[in-house]
């Protein structure tokens, strides 16, 4: 390695592997492999991948979730989504060492497309660990920590802000949620999503200057802090919330109404705006 997260050629090294899955999670991975194959079969499924803390070997029992990406032969249908939802529920119920399951569905044409070359393509090639089928990474380029990669991975933060503000307002007492428990659950989910996105965006903002890759939240926040000391405390707060979601409305408001719009504007100024994607139908 010549830099953090890079291989000897200066390209981003694939960060996970099945060899890094700890004994605690080996049964989870085995069950995921078997249940994916049973639910989708070779006619629908091209390949399946793990990503996140489990293939990195950093998962915390009872805290970490199971993240999966399924590459289908053709665009996902409502039946595919229903099968994925059932898979999520079944795996989550079967294994107490995981706190939730997420299954992403994409077709191979999208994953290998030119439009997604530096977003979903990079994500699969560098952050996903093959679980089933032929690895699509062999059809994708090698990636360096460039401004182009920064732009195409996180150059659309501004698009998320209106929805975040709507969800925060709805979770406020009297904001339309059915009760306190529901509002707290929504705040935790929102804080997790917002804080992780902000830390990752903050890191990729400085990634070309840092010249490396990391998925570690603390390391990401510190890489950002070295270049933006005036915003360092806010980004460290975001990293803390990403690890331990909060129901503190004021903390979320500070992240969504202050750090997020500043970060979106700075990102656009430094790297530009992500290429538009087609409207969902």
Short mmCIF file of C-alpha atoms in Angstrom, two decimals:
data_model
loop_
_atom_site.label_atom_id
_atom_site.label_comp_id
_atom_site.label_asym_id
_atom_site.label_seq_id
_atom_site.Cartn_x
_atom_site.Cartn_y
_atom_site.Cartn_z
CA UNK A 1 0.00 0.00 0.00
CA UNK A 2 1.32 3.50 -0.79
CA UNK A 3 -1.41 5.42 1.04
CA UNK A 4 -4.35 4.79 3.32
CA UNK A 5 -6.81 2.52 1.52
CA UNK A 6 -4.75 2.45 -1.69
CA UNK A 7 -2.93 -0.40 -3.42
CA UNK A 8 0.62 -0.33 -4.75
CA UNK A 9 -0.55 1.44 -7.91
CA UNK A 10 -2.31 4.23 -6.03
CA UNK A 11 -5.80 2.87 -6.76
CA UNK A 12 -8.49 2.40 -4.12
CA UNK A 13 -8.17 -1.14 -2.74
CA UNK A 14 -11.30 -3.21 -2.23
CA UNK A 15 -11.94 -2.74 1.45
CA UNK A 16 -13.71 -5.94 2.50
CA UNK A 17 -13.40 -9.70 2.05
CA UNK A 18 -15.12 -12.86 3.24
CA UNK A 19 -11.92 -13.70 5.13
CA UNK A 20 -12.50 -10.68 7.36
CA UNK A 21 -15.98 -11.79 8.45
CA UNK A 22 -15.70 -12.67 12.15
CA UNK A 23 -16.95 -15.93 13.64
CA UNK A 24 -19.91 -14.11 15.17
CA UNK A 25 -21.17 -13.19 11.71
CA UNK A 26 -20.20 -16.26 9.68
CA UNK A 27 -23.65 -17.89 10.23
CA UNK A 28 -25.34 -14.64 9.15
CA UNK A 29 -23.36 -14.54 5.91
CA UNK A 30 -23.99 -18.25 5.23
CA UNK A 31 -27.72 -17.77 5.78
CA UNK A 32 -27.78 -14.67 3.58
CA UNK A 33 -26.09 -16.57 0.75
CA UNK A 34 -28.53 -19.48 0.97
CA UNK A 35 -31.65 -17.33 1.32
CA UNK A 36 -30.68 -15.01 -1.54
CA UNK A 37 -30.16 -17.99 -3.84
CA UNK A 38 -33.49 -19.50 -2.80
CA UNK A 39 -35.45 -16.25 -3.09
CA UNK A 40 -34.13 -15.05 -6.45
CA UNK A 41 -32.58 -17.99 -8.30
CA UNK A 42 -30.27 -17.88 -11.34
CA UNK A 43 -32.97 -16.63 -13.69
CA UNK A 44 -33.24 -13.35 -11.79
CA UNK A 45 -29.95 -13.03 -9.92
CA UNK A 46 -26.63 -12.29 -11.62
CA UNK A 47 -24.57 -11.80 -8.43
CA UNK A 48 -24.80 -10.76 -4.78
CA UNK A 49 -22.47 -8.72 -2.58
CA UNK A 50 -21.88 -7.77 1.05
CA UNK A 51 -20.81 -4.29 2.07
CA UNK A 52 -20.40 -2.34 5.29
CA UNK A 53 -18.87 -3.35 8.61
CA UNK A 54 -19.43 -7.13 8.36
CA UNK A 55 -17.05 -7.76 5.41
CA UNK A 56 -14.65 -5.18 6.87
CA UNK A 57 -14.48 -7.21 10.07
CA UNK A 58 -15.52 -4.27 12.26
CA UNK A 59 -19.15 -5.18 12.99
CA UNK A 60 -20.40 -4.85 16.58
CA UNK A 61 -22.84 -7.58 17.70
CA UNK A 62 -26.29 -6.23 18.38
CA UNK A 63 -25.43 -2.85 16.85
CA UNK A 64 -24.28 -3.37 13.27
CA UNK A 65 -26.63 -4.08 10.40
CA UNK A 66 -26.28 -6.43 7.43
CA UNK A 67 -25.90 -4.66 4.08
CA UNK A 68 -26.45 -6.48 0.78
CA UNK A 69 -26.46 -5.52 -2.88
CA UNK A 70 -28.14 -7.77 -5.45
CA UNK A 71 -27.33 -7.39 -9.15
CA UNK A 72 -30.25 -8.63 -11.24
CA UNK A 73 -30.29 -9.59 -14.90
CA UNK A 74 -33.02 -7.01 -15.60
CA UNK A 75 -34.45 -3.95 -13.85
CA UNK A 76 -36.00 -4.73 -10.45
CA UNK A 77 -39.76 -5.20 -10.36
CA UNK A 78 -42.20 -4.73 -7.48
CA UNK A 79 -42.07 -8.50 -6.97
CA UNK A 80 -38.28 -8.31 -6.64
CA UNK A 81 -38.62 -5.55 -4.04
CA UNK A 82 -41.20 -7.59 -2.14
CA UNK A 83 -38.84 -10.59 -2.15
CA UNK A 84 -36.01 -8.36 -0.90
CA UNK A 85 -38.23 -6.95 1.87
CA UNK A 86 -39.13 -10.49 2.97
CA UNK A 87 -35.45 -11.44 2.92
CA UNK A 88 -34.60 -8.44 5.11
CA UNK A 89 -37.29 -9.31 7.65
CA UNK A 90 -36.36 -13.00 7.78
CA UNK A 91 -32.65 -12.43 8.30
CA UNK A 92 -33.19 -9.68 10.86
CA UNK A 93 -35.54 -11.92 12.88
CA UNK A 94 -33.20 -14.91 12.73
CA UNK A 95 -29.99 -13.30 13.99
CA UNK A 96 -29.81 -11.14 17.13
CA UNK A 97 -26.24 -10.10 16.31
CA UNK A 98 -27.54 -7.83 13.54
CA UNK A 99 -29.68 -4.75 14.03
CA UNK A 100 -31.51 -4.48 10.74
CA UNK A 101 -30.91 -5.66 7.17
CA UNK A 102 -30.76 -3.55 4.01
CA UNK A 103 -30.94 -4.98 0.48
CA UNK A 104 -30.14 -2.80 -2.54
CA UNK A 105 -31.46 -3.93 -5.93
CA UNK A 106 -29.98 -2.90 -9.27
CA UNK A 107 -29.74 -4.43 -12.70
CA UNK A 108 -26.38 -5.19 -14.27
CA UNK A 109 -26.90 -2.71 -17.11
CA UNK A 110 -27.25 0.13 -14.62
CA UNK A 111 -24.31 -0.99 -12.49
CA UNK A 112 -22.03 -1.16 -15.54
CA UNK A 113 -23.34 1.98 -17.25
CA UNK A 114 -21.20 4.98 -18.09
CA UNK A 115 -23.50 7.22 -16.03
CA UNK A 116 -22.87 5.11 -12.91
CA UNK A 117 -19.20 4.41 -13.62
CA UNK A 118 -17.98 6.65 -10.77
CA UNK A 119 -20.86 6.07 -8.36
CA UNK A 120 -22.57 2.67 -8.28
CA UNK A 121 -19.78 1.11 -10.36
CA UNK A 122 -17.13 2.39 -7.97
CA UNK A 123 -19.25 1.36 -4.99
CA UNK A 124 -19.50 -2.22 -6.25
CA UNK A 125 -15.86 -2.49 -7.31
CA UNK A 126 -14.33 -0.96 -4.18
CA UNK A 127 -16.81 -1.25 -1.30
CA UNK A 128 -18.69 -4.49 -2.06
CA UNK A 129 -17.49 -8.03 -1.35
CA UNK A 130 -18.63 -10.81 -3.73
CA UNK A 131 -20.98 -13.34 -2.13
CA UNK A 132 -22.67 -15.13 -5.03
CA UNK A 133 -22.18 -15.27 -8.80
CA UNK A 134 -19.67 -13.69 -11.14
CA UNK A 135 -18.04 -10.54 -9.75
CA UNK A 136 -18.98 -7.52 -11.88
CA UNK A 137 -15.87 -5.69 -10.68
CA UNK A 138 -13.94 -7.45 -13.43
CA UNK A 139 -15.85 -5.33 -15.95
CA UNK A 140 -15.19 -2.05 -14.17
CA UNK A 141 -12.07 0.14 -14.09
CA UNK A 142 -9.74 0.69 -11.17
CA UNK A 143 -10.39 3.89 -9.27
CA UNK A 144 -8.25 6.65 -7.79
CA UNK A 145 -9.31 9.25 -5.18
CA UNK A 146 -9.99 11.98 -7.74
CA UNK A 147 -12.25 15.03 -7.87
CA UNK A 148 -14.35 13.22 -10.50
CA UNK A 149 -14.98 10.38 -8.06
CA UNK A 150 -15.80 12.89 -5.33
CA UNK A 151 -18.27 14.71 -7.58
CA UNK A 152 -20.10 11.59 -8.76
CA UNK A 153 -20.36 9.90 -5.37
CA UNK A 154 -21.56 12.79 -3.20
CA UNK A 155 -22.07 15.80 -5.44
CA UNK A 156 -25.85 15.68 -4.97
CA UNK A 157 -26.12 16.43 -1.24
CA UNK A 158 -28.28 19.50 -1.87
CA UNK A 159 -31.04 17.26 -3.27
CA UNK A 160 -31.41 15.52 0.10
CA UNK A 161 -31.89 18.66 2.19
CA UNK A 162 -35.60 19.39 1.52
CA UNK A 163 -36.62 15.84 2.44
CA UNK A 164 -34.49 15.88 5.59
CA UNK A 165 -36.14 19.13 6.68
CA UNK A 166 -39.59 17.69 6.04
CA UNK A 167 -38.83 14.59 8.12
CA UNK A 168 -37.38 16.68 10.94
CA UNK A 169 -40.44 18.95 11.01
CA UNK A 170 -42.77 15.95 11.02
CA UNK A 171 -40.94 14.44 14.00
CA UNK A 172 -41.34 17.61 16.05
CA UNK A 173 -44.03 17.40 18.78
CA UNK A 174 -47.30 18.23 17.05
CA UNK A 175 -45.65 17.85 13.67
CA UNK A 176 -47.95 15.13 12.43
CA UNK A 177 -46.35 11.98 13.89
CA UNK A 178 -48.82 9.59 15.58
CA UNK A 179 -47.07 9.61 18.95
CA UNK A 180 -43.92 10.15 20.99
CA UNK A 181 -42.55 6.65 20.37
CA UNK A 182 -42.98 7.00 16.63
CA UNK A 183 -41.36 10.44 16.68
CA UNK A 184 -38.37 9.10 18.60
CA UNK A 185 -38.00 6.22 16.18
CA UNK A 186 -38.11 8.62 13.26
CA UNK A 187 -35.53 10.90 14.87
CA UNK A 188 -33.13 7.99 15.41
CA UNK A 189 -33.54 6.80 11.84
CA UNK A 190 -33.14 10.32 10.49
CA UNK A 191 -30.10 11.05 12.65
CA UNK A 192 -28.41 7.86 11.47
CA UNK A 193 -29.05 8.59 7.79
CA UNK A 194 -28.17 12.29 7.96
CA UNK A 195 -25.02 11.95 10.04
CA UNK A 196 -23.57 9.10 7.98
CA UNK A 197 -24.23 10.99 4.76
CA UNK A 198 -22.65 14.17 6.11
CA UNK A 199 -19.51 12.41 7.35
CA UNK A 200 -19.05 10.55 4.08
CA UNK A 201 -19.64 13.72 2.09
CA UNK A 202 -17.25 15.65 4.29
CA UNK A 203 -14.62 12.99 3.73
CA UNK A 204 -15.01 12.83 -0.05
CA UNK A 205 -14.84 16.64 -0.15
CA UNK A 206 -11.21 16.36 1.01
CA UNK A 207 -10.48 12.87 -0.37
CA UNK A 208 -8.36 14.01 -3.36
CA UNK A 209 -6.17 16.11 -1.03
CA UNK A 210 -6.04 13.35 1.59
CA UNK A 211 -5.15 10.97 -1.27
CA UNK A 212 -6.69 7.80 0.08
CA UNK A 213 -9.88 6.05 1.09
CA UNK A 214 -11.48 5.08 4.40
CA UNK A 215 -14.97 4.07 5.52
CA UNK A 216 -14.09 4.65 9.17
CA UNK A 217 -16.31 7.44 10.48
CA UNK A 218 -13.81 8.81 12.99
CA UNK A 219 -10.97 8.82 10.45
CA UNK A 220 -13.27 10.46 7.89
CA UNK A 221 -14.21 13.25 10.29
CA UNK A 222 -10.58 13.86 11.21
CA UNK A 223 -9.50 13.98 7.56
CA UNK A 224 -12.16 16.64 6.99
CA UNK A 225 -11.21 18.52 10.18
CA UNK A 226 -7.60 18.89 9.03
CA UNK A 227 -8.78 20.96 6.05
CA UNK A 228 -11.81 22.70 7.58
CA UNK A 229 -10.96 23.41 11.24
CA UNK A 230 -13.82 25.91 11.59
CA UNK A 231 -16.29 23.08 10.91
CA UNK A 232 -14.33 20.34 12.69
CA UNK A 233 -16.51 20.20 15.81
CA UNK A 234 -19.68 19.89 13.77
CA UNK A 235 -18.25 17.05 11.70
CA UNK A 236 -17.02 15.25 14.82
CA UNK A 237 -20.53 15.62 16.22
CA UNK A 238 -21.93 14.08 13.03
CA UNK A 239 -19.52 11.15 13.37
CA UNK A 240 -20.61 10.63 16.98
CA UNK A 241 -24.29 10.67 16.00
CA UNK A 242 -23.59 8.24 13.16
CA UNK A 243 -22.24 5.77 15.71
CA UNK A 244 -24.94 6.49 18.33
CA UNK A 245 -28.14 7.90 16.80
CA UNK A 246 -29.86 10.65 18.76
CA UNK A 247 -33.39 11.86 19.40
CA UNK A 248 -32.17 15.36 20.23
CA UNK A 249 -34.09 17.63 17.87
CA UNK A 250 -31.65 20.51 18.41
CA UNK A 251 -28.65 18.38 17.39
CA UNK A 252 -30.39 17.26 14.22
CA UNK A 253 -31.45 20.82 13.44
CA UNK A 254 -27.83 21.97 13.73
CA UNK A 255 -26.68 19.28 11.32
CA UNK A 256 -29.49 19.71 8.80
CA UNK A 257 -29.92 23.49 8.88
CA UNK A 258 -26.31 24.58 9.34
CA UNK A 259 -23.66 22.00 8.47
CA UNK A 260 -25.53 20.35 5.59
CA UNK A 261 -26.26 23.46 3.46
CA UNK A 262 -22.74 24.78 4.01
CA UNK A 263 -21.29 21.40 3.02
CA UNK A 264 -23.47 21.18 -0.10
CA UNK A 265 -22.38 24.64 -1.24
CA UNK A 266 -18.70 24.00 -0.53
CA UNK A 267 -18.86 20.66 -2.33
CA UNK A 268 -20.31 22.27 -5.43
CA UNK A 269 -17.65 24.99 -5.35
CA UNK A 270 -14.81 22.47 -5.05
CA UNK A 271 -15.97 19.50 -7.15
CA UNK A 272 -19.07 20.56 -9.09
CA UNK A 273 -22.48 18.88 -9.23
CA UNK A 274 -23.16 15.21 -9.80
CA UNK A 275 -24.50 14.31 -13.25
CA UNK A 276 -28.32 14.24 -13.15
CA UNK A 277 -30.03 10.86 -12.97
CA UNK A 278 -33.27 10.00 -14.80
CA UNK A 279 -36.46 10.65 -12.89
CA UNK A 280 -37.85 7.50 -11.23
CA UNK A 281 -41.00 6.21 -12.90
#
